[in-house]
mmCIF file of C-alpha atoms in Angstrom:
data_model
loop_
_atom_site.group_PDB
_atom_site.id
_atom_site.type_symbol
_atom_site.label_atom_id
_atom_site.label_comp_id
_atom_site.label_asym_id
_atom_site.label_seq_id
_atom_site.Cartn_x
_atom_site.Cartn_y
_atom_site.Cartn_z
ATOM 1 C CA MET A 1 41.973 -19.800 14.067
ATOM 2 C CA ALA A 2 45.485 -18.370 14.079
ATOM 3 C CA GLU A 3 48.291 -20.080 15.956
ATOM 4 C CA PRO A 4 49.775 -18.073 18.860
ATOM 5 C CA SER A 5 52.586 -15.787 17.758
ATOM 6 C CA ALA A 6 56.119 -16.449 18.964
ATOM 7 C CA TYR A 7 56.481 -12.722 19.639
ATOM 8 C CA PRO A 8 54.740 -10.349 22.077
ATOM 9 C CA GLU A 9 52.092 -8.579 20.023
ATOM 10 C CA PHE A 10 48.650 -7.048 20.058
ATOM 11 C CA GLY A 11 46.276 -5.737 17.451
ATOM 12 C CA PHE A 12 43.130 -3.668 17.070
ATOM 13 C CA ARG A 13 40.859 -2.225 14.394
ATOM 14 C CA LEU A 14 40.066 1.407 13.627
ATOM 15 C CA VAL A 15 37.073 3.024 11.985
ATOM 16 C CA ARG A 16 37.693 5.239 8.981
ATOM 17 C CA SER A 17 37.822 8.514 10.903
ATOM 18 C CA ARG A 18 40.453 11.196 11.406
ATOM 19 C CA SER A 19 40.270 10.565 15.158
ATOM 20 C CA SER A 20 41.617 7.054 14.572
ATOM 21 C CA VAL A 21 45.145 8.405 14.080
ATOM 22 C CA ALA A 22 45.216 9.748 17.639
ATOM 23 C CA ARG A 23 43.705 6.522 18.961
ATOM 24 C CA ALA A 24 46.434 4.479 17.262
ATOM 25 C CA ARG A 25 49.154 6.690 18.732
ATOM 26 C CA ALA A 26 47.674 6.410 22.220
ATOM 27 C CA ALA A 27 47.482 2.617 21.985
ATOM 28 C CA LEU A 28 51.108 2.400 20.853
ATOM 29 C CA ARG A 29 52.249 4.786 23.580
ATOM 30 C CA ALA A 30 50.516 2.706 26.240
ATOM 31 C CA ARG A 31 52.002 -0.563 25.037
ATOM 32 C CA LEU A 32 55.516 0.851 24.679
ATOM 33 C CA GLY A 33 55.190 2.129 28.232
ATOM 34 C CA GLU A 34 54.463 -1.421 29.373
ATOM 35 C CA TRP A 35 57.484 -2.595 27.375
ATOM 36 C CA ARG A 36 59.715 0.082 28.979
ATOM 37 C CA ALA A 37 60.657 1.640 25.660
ATOM 38 C CA GLY A 38 62.792 4.771 25.661
ATOM 39 C CA GLN A 39 61.451 8.161 24.669
ATOM 40 C CA ALA A 40 63.270 8.244 21.330
ATOM 41 C CA LEU A 41 61.725 4.960 20.199
ATOM 42 C CA ALA A 42 58.269 5.987 21.446
ATOM 43 C CA GLU A 43 58.409 9.272 19.546
ATOM 44 C CA ALA A 44 59.687 7.677 16.335
ATOM 45 C CA GLY A 45 57.155 4.865 16.592
ATOM 46 C CA GLU A 46 54.277 7.294 17.017
ATOM 47 C CA VAL A 47 55.340 9.272 13.947
ATOM 48 C CA VAL A 48 55.676 6.130 11.826
ATOM 49 C CA LEU A 49 52.367 4.648 12.970
ATOM 50 C CA SER A 50 50.597 7.970 12.453
ATOM 51 C CA GLU A 51 51.788 8.147 8.859
ATOM 52 C CA LEU A 52 50.862 4.528 8.117
ATOM 53 C CA VAL A 53 47.378 4.933 9.585
ATOM 54 C CA THR A 54 46.853 8.256 7.794
ATOM 55 C CA ASN A 55 47.742 6.680 4.447
ATOM 56 C CA ALA A 56 45.436 3.730 5.138
ATOM 57 C CA LEU A 57 42.542 6.048 5.952
ATOM 58 C CA ARG A 58 43.110 7.949 2.708
ATOM 59 C CA ALA A 59 43.166 4.790 0.579
ATOM 60 C CA PRO A 60 39.908 4.525 -1.438
ATOM 61 C CA ALA A 61 37.714 1.846 0.149
ATOM 62 C CA SER A 62 34.079 1.367 1.095
ATOM 63 C CA GLY A 63 33.042 3.291 4.195
ATOM 64 C CA ASP A 64 32.495 0.234 6.388
ATOM 65 C CA ARG A 65 35.970 -1.181 5.765
ATOM 66 C CA MET A 66 38.037 -0.819 8.922
ATOM 67 C CA VAL A 67 41.786 -0.339 9.239
ATOM 68 C CA GLY A 68 43.724 -3.026 11.094
ATOM 69 C CA VAL A 69 46.783 -2.308 13.255
ATOM 70 C CA ARG A 70 49.225 -4.830 14.677
ATOM 71 C CA ILE A 71 52.148 -3.985 16.967
ATOM 72 C CA GLU A 72 54.796 -6.595 17.587
ATOM 73 C CA CYS A 73 58.064 -6.788 19.481
ATOM 74 C CA ARG A 74 60.589 -9.085 17.797
ATOM 75 C CA GLU A 75 64.084 -10.396 18.381
ATOM 76 C CA ARG A 76 63.833 -10.346 22.200
ATOM 77 C CA GLY A 77 62.954 -6.691 22.227
ATOM 78 C CA GLY A 78 65.433 -5.642 19.564
ATOM 79 C CA MET A 79 62.902 -4.783 16.862
ATOM 80 C CA LEU A 80 59.517 -3.054 16.918
ATOM 81 C CA ARG A 81 57.251 -3.971 14.001
ATOM 82 C CA LEU A 82 54.216 -1.859 13.092
ATOM 83 C CA GLU A 83 51.662 -3.120 10.581
ATOM 84 C CA VAL A 84 48.648 -1.279 9.165
ATOM 85 C CA SER A 85 46.197 -3.072 6.869
ATOM 86 C CA ASP A 86 43.503 -1.542 4.675
ATOM 87 C CA ALA A 87 41.181 -2.646 1.884
ATOM 88 C CA GLY A 88 42.392 -0.060 -0.621
ATOM 89 C CA GLU A 89 44.010 -0.869 -3.932
ATOM 90 C CA GLY A 90 47.482 0.116 -5.107
ATOM 91 C CA ARG A 91 50.828 0.220 -3.349
ATOM 92 C CA PRO A 92 52.221 3.292 -1.601
ATOM 93 C CA VAL A 93 55.440 4.812 -2.899
ATOM 94 C CA VAL A 94 57.816 7.381 -1.448
ATOM 95 C CA ARG A 95 57.371 10.800 -3.025
ATOM 96 C CA ARG A 96 60.354 13.060 -3.436
ATOM 97 C CA VAL A 97 59.079 16.486 -2.429
ATOM 98 C CA GLY A 98 60.669 19.890 -2.497
ATOM 99 C CA ALA A 99 61.627 22.015 0.483
ATOM 100 C CA LEU A 100 58.522 24.176 0.102
ATOM 101 C CA ASP A 101 56.045 21.317 -0.310
ATOM 102 C CA THR A 102 53.638 21.007 2.614
ATOM 103 C CA ALA A 103 52.297 17.522 1.847
ATOM 104 C CA GLY A 104 53.486 14.162 0.587
ATOM 105 C CA ARG A 105 56.176 13.609 3.198
ATOM 106 C CA GLY A 106 54.518 10.709 5.028
ATOM 107 C CA LEU A 107 56.374 7.737 3.587
ATOM 108 C CA ALA A 108 59.584 9.742 3.395
ATOM 109 C CA LEU A 109 59.367 10.092 7.189
ATOM 110 C CA VAL A 110 58.678 6.379 7.519
ATOM 111 C CA GLU A 111 61.693 5.589 5.334
ATOM 112 C CA ALA A 112 63.897 7.919 7.376
ATOM 113 C CA LEU A 113 62.855 6.643 10.801
ATOM 114 C CA ALA A 114 62.385 2.923 10.147
ATOM 115 C CA HIS A 115 65.104 0.315 9.883
ATOM 116 C CA ARG A 116 63.142 -1.112 6.960
ATOM 117 C CA TRP A 117 59.602 -1.013 5.616
ATOM 118 C CA GLY A 118 57.536 -2.673 2.933
ATOM 119 C CA VAL A 119 54.128 -3.655 1.571
ATOM 120 C CA ASP A 120 52.518 -7.123 1.585
ATOM 121 C CA GLU A 121 49.274 -8.413 0.159
ATOM 122 C CA ARG A 122 46.690 -9.248 2.798
ATOM 123 C CA ARG A 123 46.168 -12.932 3.439
ATOM 124 C CA GLY A 124 42.776 -14.170 2.300
ATOM 125 C CA GLY A 125 41.410 -10.710 1.615
ATOM 126 C CA ILE A 126 41.565 -7.611 -0.489
ATOM 127 C CA GLY A 127 43.898 -4.719 0.085
ATOM 128 C CA LYS A 128 47.377 -4.575 1.558
ATOM 129 C CA THR A 129 49.458 -4.407 4.718
ATOM 130 C CA VAL A 130 52.102 -1.700 5.016
ATOM 131 C CA TRP A 131 54.693 -2.465 7.666
ATOM 132 C CA ALA A 132 57.705 -0.796 9.213
ATOM 133 C CA GLU A 133 60.340 -2.069 11.617
ATOM 134 C CA LEU A 134 62.259 0.125 14.023
ATOM 135 C CA LEU A 135 65.348 -0.791 16.011
ATOM 136 C CA ALA A 136 64.293 -1.086 19.655
ATOM 137 C CA PRO A 137 67.298 -1.702 21.923
ATOM 138 C CA GLY A 138 66.492 -2.065 25.596
ATOM 139 C CA VAL A 139 62.801 -2.848 25.203
ATOM 140 C CA VAL A 140 61.486 -5.353 27.750
ATOM 141 C CA PRO A 141 58.465 -6.932 26.077
ATOM 142 C CA GLY A 142 55.604 -8.422 28.037
ATOM 143 C CA PRO A 143 53.575 -11.448 26.985
ATOM 144 C CA GLY A 144 52.220 -11.653 23.454
ATOM 145 C CA GLU A 145 48.612 -12.258 22.543
ATOM 146 C CA ALA A 146 46.890 -14.687 20.180
ATOM 147 C CA ASP A 147 43.296 -15.689 19.525
ATOM 148 C CA VAL A 148 42.267 -19.177 20.653
ATOM 149 C CA ALA A 149 38.936 -20.895 21.313
ATOM 150 C CA ALA A 150 37.406 -20.521 24.783
ATOM 151 C CA VAL A 151 37.368 -24.293 25.160
ATOM 152 C CA THR A 152 41.195 -24.246 25.306
ATOM 153 C CA VAL A 153 41.368 -22.045 28.439
ATOM 154 C CA ARG A 154 42.920 -23.859 31.395
ATOM 155 C CA ALA A 155 43.123 -23.422 35.172
ATOM 156 C CA GLY A 156 46.005 -21.166 36.221
ATOM 157 C CA GLN A 157 45.566 -18.786 33.308
ATOM 158 C CA SER A 158 44.042 -15.338 33.744
ATOM 159 C CA VAL A 159 41.106 -13.780 31.927
ATOM 160 C CA ARG A 160 40.205 -10.146 31.678
ATOM 161 C CA VAL A 161 36.704 -9.325 32.904
ATOM 162 C CA ASP A 162 35.387 -5.746 32.848
ATOM 163 C CA GLY A 163 38.917 -4.370 32.646
ATOM 164 C CA ALA A 164 40.370 -6.476 35.478
ATOM 165 C CA TRP A 165 42.418 -9.673 35.370
ATOM 166 C CA ARG A 166 40.897 -12.743 37.035
ATOM 167 C CA THR A 167 42.676 -16.056 37.652
ATOM 168 C CA VAL A 168 40.965 -19.171 36.315
ATOM 169 C CA CYS A 169 40.452 -21.772 39.055
ATOM 170 C CA GLY A 170 38.546 -24.330 37.022
ATOM 171 C CA VAL A 171 36.956 -25.035 33.653
ATOM 172 C CA ARG A 172 34.148 -27.401 32.809
ATOM 173 C CA SER A 173 32.264 -28.167 29.607
ATOM 174 C CA GLU A 174 28.514 -28.645 29.328
ATOM 175 C CA ARG A 175 26.210 -29.372 26.430
ATOM 176 C CA TYR A 176 23.070 -27.616 25.339
ATOM 177 C CA ALA A 177 19.924 -29.713 25.018
ATOM 178 C CA SER A 178 20.395 -29.303 21.265
ATOM 179 C CA GLY A 179 23.870 -30.838 21.508
ATOM 180 C CA GLY A 180 25.984 -27.657 21.325
ATOM 181 C CA LEU A 181 28.948 -27.245 23.665
ATOM 182 C CA PHE A 182 29.623 -24.358 26.020
ATOM 183 C CA VAL A 183 32.312 -23.733 28.615
ATOM 184 C CA VAL A 184 31.965 -22.495 32.195
ATOM 185 C CA ILE A 185 35.127 -20.781 33.428
ATOM 186 C CA GLY A 186 35.344 -20.529 37.213
ATOM 187 C CA LEU A 187 37.245 -17.564 38.619
ATOM 188 C CA GLU A 188 38.967 -17.004 41.952
ATOM 189 C CA GLU A 189 37.063 -13.720 42.247
ATOM 190 C CA GLY A 190 33.593 -12.932 40.954
ATOM 191 C CA PRO A 191 31.023 -15.032 39.115
ATOM 192 C CA ALA A 192 31.993 -17.648 36.566
ATOM 193 C CA LEU A 193 31.899 -16.958 32.841
ATOM 194 C CA ARG A 194 29.752 -18.965 30.460
ATOM 195 C CA LEU A 195 30.998 -19.025 26.865
ATOM 196 C CA GLN A 196 30.290 -20.932 23.721
ATOM 197 C CA ALA A 197 33.143 -23.351 23.126
ATOM 198 C CA GLY A 198 34.324 -21.622 19.966
ATOM 199 C CA GLU A 199 34.112 -18.030 21.177
ATOM 200 C CA ALA A 200 37.304 -16.062 20.677
ATOM 201 C CA VAL A 201 39.659 -15.724 23.645
ATOM 202 C CA THR A 202 42.924 -13.818 23.347
ATOM 203 C CA VAL A 203 45.762 -15.697 25.054
ATOM 204 C CA ARG A 204 48.976 -13.996 25.996
ATOM 205 C CA THR A 205 52.075 -15.975 25.092
ATOM 206 C CA GLY A 206 55.848 -15.677 25.274
ATOM 207 C CA GLY A 207 57.347 -12.566 26.816
ATOM 208 C CA SER A 208 60.568 -11.867 28.639
ATOM 209 C CA ASN A 209 59.617 -14.175 31.524
ATOM 210 C CA ALA A 210 58.677 -17.576 30.150
ATOM 211 C CA SER A 211 57.559 -18.796 33.560
ATOM 212 C CA ARG A 212 54.909 -16.115 33.855
ATOM 213 C CA ALA A 213 51.413 -17.579 33.928
ATOM 214 C CA THR A 214 49.650 -17.389 30.585
ATOM 215 C CA GLU A 215 46.999 -14.715 30.537
ATOM 216 C CA ALA A 216 43.857 -14.507 28.451
ATOM 217 C CA ARG A 217 41.338 -11.867 27.565
ATOM 218 C CA VAL A 218 37.795 -12.872 26.792
ATOM 219 C CA ARG A 219 36.745 -11.045 23.635
ATOM 220 C CA SER A 220 33.090 -12.023 23.787
ATOM 221 C CA VAL A 221 31.267 -13.138 26.900
ATOM 222 C CA ALA A 222 27.904 -14.802 26.585
ATOM 223 C CA GLY A 223 27.050 -13.647 30.095
ATOM 224 C CA PRO A 224 28.163 -14.414 33.649
ATOM 225 C CA VAL A 225 26.689 -17.304 35.530
ATOM 226 C CA SER A 226 27.084 -18.127 39.177
ATOM 227 C CA SER A 227 29.941 -20.509 39.855
ATOM 228 C CA SER A 228 28.749 -23.789 41.259
#
């Protein structure tokens, strides 16, 4: 399981559909709003992300291969990094198009708007990751997010349940009759959560206020149980 990032970040996956471009833009817009980004950065970021996602969706790949997006704020809010990963082969290149051409301008826009951009091979998988970084002065990033095991959740953190944040008041471990381990997370409000020890929990880390309580979002909940 990945170590928590030192930077505020979040990621999501998109199905191979034209509607995914709009969904990616909306997700970026929402996060940049939380980070208090200016309008110019938000508009440039949406254009860049739209082009990267569009190219990823066009890359030849099997129909069930999803497109991954990661958005990260680096250098204490001074740099916005956008990454889009796909399972397609080849490496994108900037096309030099004429004034009357109506297509092929995607990466040229990325090159014009981004501080820098590039292509990396995906770690442990097929395909590639195309990334772009934009200068982001004045951004106030919130906490970052990273996947950890449910067994590592601690009292004082917060978990997201049905769209709302709940503070953890206690955690205990119990074993199945077969010997497996699960975790019961007690909440200040609502029933406790019962999770397998290794189930993925997204923990928020870092951020502009280091003293802020760490927050967590439960990705997969085995089902609520009454707190006792």
